[in-house]
């Protein structure tokens, strides 16, 4: 079991490095991960069989770059003259990998980016977007605003095309230009987490959401779908507001005991780490008493124990958003509108590993 999990983690690291750099070398990865070069070659061979990488002499590249006698030089793409504005609600948690992915794609395509932050404030969203448009600085916009019907209509009437990033309108709306979007498939991520915990023997799985997060509704949808597929009775769903954090966490664990919950999926990493810390301080063992899966995987590996986490493909979302926008700017209205979902991945760590338990067992009676 351990060797298999380590293999999954190596594969994830290898693919992550490929998405970042475009190529990897066997010797570099073996040294970085502390394994033999033969192990890395076997990992590359396994991924190549699934058409996820292309083997080349000394390492691997992304599919489509073609084999060669050595790692190829980066493909030189024709430069364009586009400038794309990107307005995100935060420049720290969650969004930096998306911005990094956008910058990587922009550099490859010869596109300039104008980055703005708006602090989850609809009025600030409009100000930042308006400034970019009014100054004629951009030919397209990548946006992650707080969405309502009025904002959707306003964006649809902008004089330049816009693509939503990690956002999606609830319904079709009659705007002059149909909005395009690219986002992580968070509902699928929740389903992956539920299925993983079910495979580990859990039959009572709770969900802890982040209050007012746009991601929460997707996680709830995926959690319910997976529970229905697996014939798991509806468990506990709570939303943390962070106003009285430790009191809320105490209440969550008390509800777990009453509902015989043996596993929790928690959005996001800081809340999952707080729950793990509270458990440690009050005699609830993770994963023996309560298994945890975090959603986001920003800092989940820093917890004690390290948290299994669903990792949204943030870097790839940023890349795709820029690529979609460049395609839109080059092809104009000839190209149909696109709405893209990108699948998250599960990173398995200690907090959810299989253990021998009685059904409905929750050891601690402290809550």
CSV table of N, CA and C in Angstrom, one decimal, residues 105-162:
chain,number,residue,atom,x,y,z
A,105,UNK,N,1.4,30.9,-19.8
A,105,UNK,CA,0.8,30.8,-21.2
A,105,UNK,C,1.0,32.1,-21.9
A,106,UNK,N,0.9,33.3,-21.2
A,106,UNK,CA,1.1,34.5,-21.9
A,106,UNK,C,2.5,34.7,-22.4
A,107,UNK,N,3.5,34.2,-21.6
A,107,UNK,CA,4.9,34.3,-22.1
A,107,UNK,C,5.1,33.4,-23.3
A,108,UNK,N,4.5,32.2,-23.3
A,108,UNK,CA,4.6,31.3,-24.5
A,108,UNK,C,4.0,31.8,-25.7
A,109,UNK,N,2.9,32.6,-25.6
A,109,UNK,CA,2.1,33.1,-26.7
A,109,UNK,C,2.5,34.5,-27.1
A,110,UNK,N,3.4,35.2,-26.4
A,110,UNK,CA,3.8,36.5,-26.7
A,110,UNK,C,2.7,37.5,-26.3
A,111,UNK,N,2.0,37.3,-25.2
A,111,UNK,CA,0.9,38.1,-24.7
A,111,UNK,C,1.3,38.9,-23.5
A,112,UNK,N,0.9,40.1,-23.4
A,112,UNK,CA,1.1,40.9,-22.2
A,112,UNK,C,-0.1,40.8,-21.2
A,113,UNK,N,0.2,40.7,-19.9
A,113,UNK,CA,-0.9,40.7,-18.9
A,113,UNK,C,-0.9,41.9,-18.1
A,114,UNK,N,-2.1,42.4,-17.8
A,114,UNK,CA,-2.3,43.5,-16.8
A,114,UNK,C,-3.0,42.9,-15.6
A,115,UNK,N,-2.4,42.8,-14.5
A,115,UNK,CA,-3.0,42.1,-13.3
A,115,UNK,C,-3.5,43.1,-12.3
A,116,UNK,N,-4.8,42.8,-11.8
A,116,UNK,CA,-5.4,43.7,-10.8
A,116,UNK,C,-6.0,42.8,-9.8
A,117,UNK,N,-6.1,43.3,-8.5
A,117,UNK,CA,-6.8,42.6,-7.4
A,117,UNK,C,-8.0,43.4,-7.0
A,118,UNK,N,-9.0,42.7,-6.5
A,118,UNK,CA,-10.3,43.4,-6.2
A,118,UNK,C,-10.8,43.1,-4.8
A,119,UNK,N,-10.3,42.2,-4.0
A,119,UNK,CA,-10.6,42.0,-2.6
A,119,UNK,C,-12.1,41.5,-2.4
A,120,UNK,N,-12.6,40.7,-3.3
A,120,UNK,CA,-14.0,40.1,-3.2
A,120,UNK,C,-15.0,41.2,-3.0
A,121,UNK,N,-14.9,42.3,-3.6
A,121,UNK,CA,-15.8,43.4,-3.5
A,121,UNK,C,-16.4,43.8,-4.8
A,122,UNK,N,-17.7,43.6,-5.0
A,122,UNK,CA,-18.3,43.8,-6.3
A,122,UNK,C,-18.0,45.2,-6.9
A,123,UNK,N,-18.1,46.2,-6.0
A,123,UNK,CA,-17.8,47.6,-6.5
A,123,UNK,C,-16.4,47.7,-6.9
A,124,UNK,N,-15.5,47.1,-6.2
A,124,UNK,CA,-14.1,47.2,-6.6
A,124,UNK,C,-13.8,46.4,-7.9
A,125,UNK,N,-14.6,45.3,-8.1
A,125,UNK,CA,-14.5,44.5,-9.3
A,125,UNK,C,-14.8,45.5,-10.5
A,126,UNK,N,-15.9,46.2,-10.4
A,126,UNK,CA,-16.3,47.1,-11.5
A,126,UNK,C,-15.2,48.2,-11.7
A,127,UNK,N,-14.7,48.7,-10.6
A,127,UNK,CA,-13.7,49.8,-10.7
A,127,UNK,C,-12.5,49.3,-11.5
A,128,UNK,N,-12.0,48.2,-11.0
A,128,UNK,CA,-10.7,47.6,-11.7
A,128,UNK,C,-11.0,47.3,-13.1
A,129,UNK,N,-12.1,46.6,-13.4
A,129,UNK,CA,-12.4,46.3,-14.8
A,129,UNK,C,-12.6,47.5,-15.6
A,130,UNK,N,-13.3,48.5,-15.1
A,130,UNK,CA,-13.6,49.7,-15.8
A,130,UNK,C,-12.4,50.5,-16.2
A,131,UNK,N,-11.4,50.5,-15.2
A,131,UNK,CA,-10.2,51.2,-15.5
A,131,UNK,C,-9.4,50.6,-16.6
A,132,UNK,N,-9.3,49.3,-16.7
A,132,UNK,CA,-8.6,48.6,-17.7
A,132,UNK,C,-9.3,48.9,-19.1
A,133,UNK,N,-10.6,48.9,-19.1
A,133,UNK,CA,-11.3,49.1,-20.4
A,133,UNK,C,-11.3,50.5,-20.8
A,134,UNK,N,-11.5,51.4,-19.9
A,134,UNK,CA,-11.6,52.9,-20.2
A,134,UNK,C,-10.2,53.4,-20.7
A,135,UNK,N,-9.1,52.8,-20.2
A,135,UNK,CA,-7.8,53.3,-20.6
A,135,UNK,C,-7.3,52.6,-21.9
A,136,UNK,N,-8.2,51.8,-22.5
A,136,UNK,CA,-7.9,51.1,-23.7
A,136,UNK,C,-6.6,50.3,-23.6
A,137,UNK,N,-6.4,49.7,-22.4
A,137,UNK,CA,-5.1,49.0,-22.2
A,137,UNK,C,-5.2,47.6,-22.6
A,138,UNK,N,-6.4,47.0,-22.8
A,138,UNK,CA,-6.5,45.6,-23.0
A,138,UNK,C,-7.5,45.3,-24.2
A,139,UNK,N,-7.2,44.1,-24.8
A,139,UNK,CA,-8.1,43.6,-25.8
A,139,UNK,C,-9.0,42.5,-25.4
A,140,UNK,N,-8.8,42.0,-24.2
A,140,UNK,CA,-9.6,40.9,-23.6
A,140,UNK,C,-9.4,40.9,-22.1
A,141,UNK,N,-10.4,40.3,-21.4
A,141,UNK,CA,-10.4,40.3,-19.9
A,141,UNK,C,-10.6,38.9,-19.4
A,142,UNK,N,-9.8,38.5,-18.4
A,142,UNK,CA,-10.0,37.3,-17.6
A,142,UNK,C,-10.5,37.8,-16.2
A,143,UNK,N,-11.6,37.3,-15.8
A,143,UNK,CA,-12.3,37.9,-14.6
A,143,UNK,C,-12.8,36.8,-13.6
A,144,UNK,N,-12.7,37.2,-12.3
A,144,UNK,CA,-13.2,36.3,-11.3
A,144,UNK,C,-14.0,37.1,-10.3
A,145,UNK,N,-15.1,37.7,-10.8
A,145,UNK,CA,-15.9,38.6,-9.9
A,145,UNK,C,-16.9,37.9,-9.0
A,146,UNK,N,-17.5,38.6,-8.1
A,146,UNK,CA,-18.6,38.2,-7.4
A,146,UNK,C,-19.8,38.3,-8.4
A,147,UNK,N,-20.5,37.1,-8.7
A,147,UNK,CA,-21.4,37.1,-9.7
A,147,UNK,C,-22.9,37.3,-9.2
A,148,UNK,N,-23.6,38.1,-9.9
A,148,UNK,CA,-25.1,38.1,-9.8
A,148,UNK,C,-25.6,38.5,-11.1
A,149,UNK,N,-26.9,38.6,-11.3
A,149,UNK,CA,-27.5,38.8,-12.6
A,149,UNK,C,-27.0,40.1,-13.2
A,150,UNK,N,-27.0,41.2,-12.3
A,150,UNK,CA,-26.6,42.5,-12.8
A,150,UNK,C,-25.1,42.5,-13.3
A,151,UNK,N,-24.2,41.8,-12.5
A,151,UNK,CA,-22.8,41.8,-12.9
A,151,UNK,C,-22.6,41.0,-14.2
A,152,UNK,N,-23.4,39.9,-14.3
A,152,UNK,CA,-23.3,39.1,-15.6
A,152,UNK,C,-23.7,39.9,-16.8
A,153,UNK,N,-24.8,40.7,-16.6
A,153,UNK,CA,-25.2,41.5,-17.7
A,153,UNK,C,-24.2,42.6,-18.0
A,154,UNK,N,-23.6,43.2,-17.0
A,154,UNK,CA,-22.6,44.3,-17.2
A,154,UNK,C,-21.4,43.7,-17.9
A,155,UNK,N,-20.9,42.6,-17.5
A,155,UNK,CA,-19.7,42.0,-18.2
A,155,UNK,C,-20.1,41.6,-19.6
A,156,UNK,N,-21.3,41.1,-19.9
A,156,UNK,CA,-21.6,40.7,-21.2
A,156,UNK,C,-21.7,41.9,-22.2
A,157,UNK,N,-21.8,43.1,-21.6
A,157,UNK,CA,-22.0,44.3,-22.5
A,157,UNK,C,-20.6,45.1,-22.6
A,158,UNK,N,-19.6,44.6,-22.0
A,158,UNK,CA,-18.3,45.3,-22.1
A,158,UNK,C,-17.8,45.3,-23.6
A,159,UNK,N,-17.0,46.3,-24.0
A,159,UNK,CA,-16.6,46.4,-25.4
A,159,UNK,C,-15.5,45.4,-25.8
A,160,UNK,N,-15.0,44.7,-24.8
A,160,UNK,CA,-14.0,43.7,-25.1
A,160,UNK,C,-14.5,42.3,-24.6
A,161,UNK,N,-14.0,41.2,-25.2
A,161,UNK,CA,-14.5,39.9,-24.8
A,161,UNK,C,-13.9,39.6,-23.4
A,162,UNK,N,-14.7,38.8,-22.6
A,162,UNK,CA,-14.3,38.4,-21.2
A,162,UNK,C,-14.5,36.9,-21.1
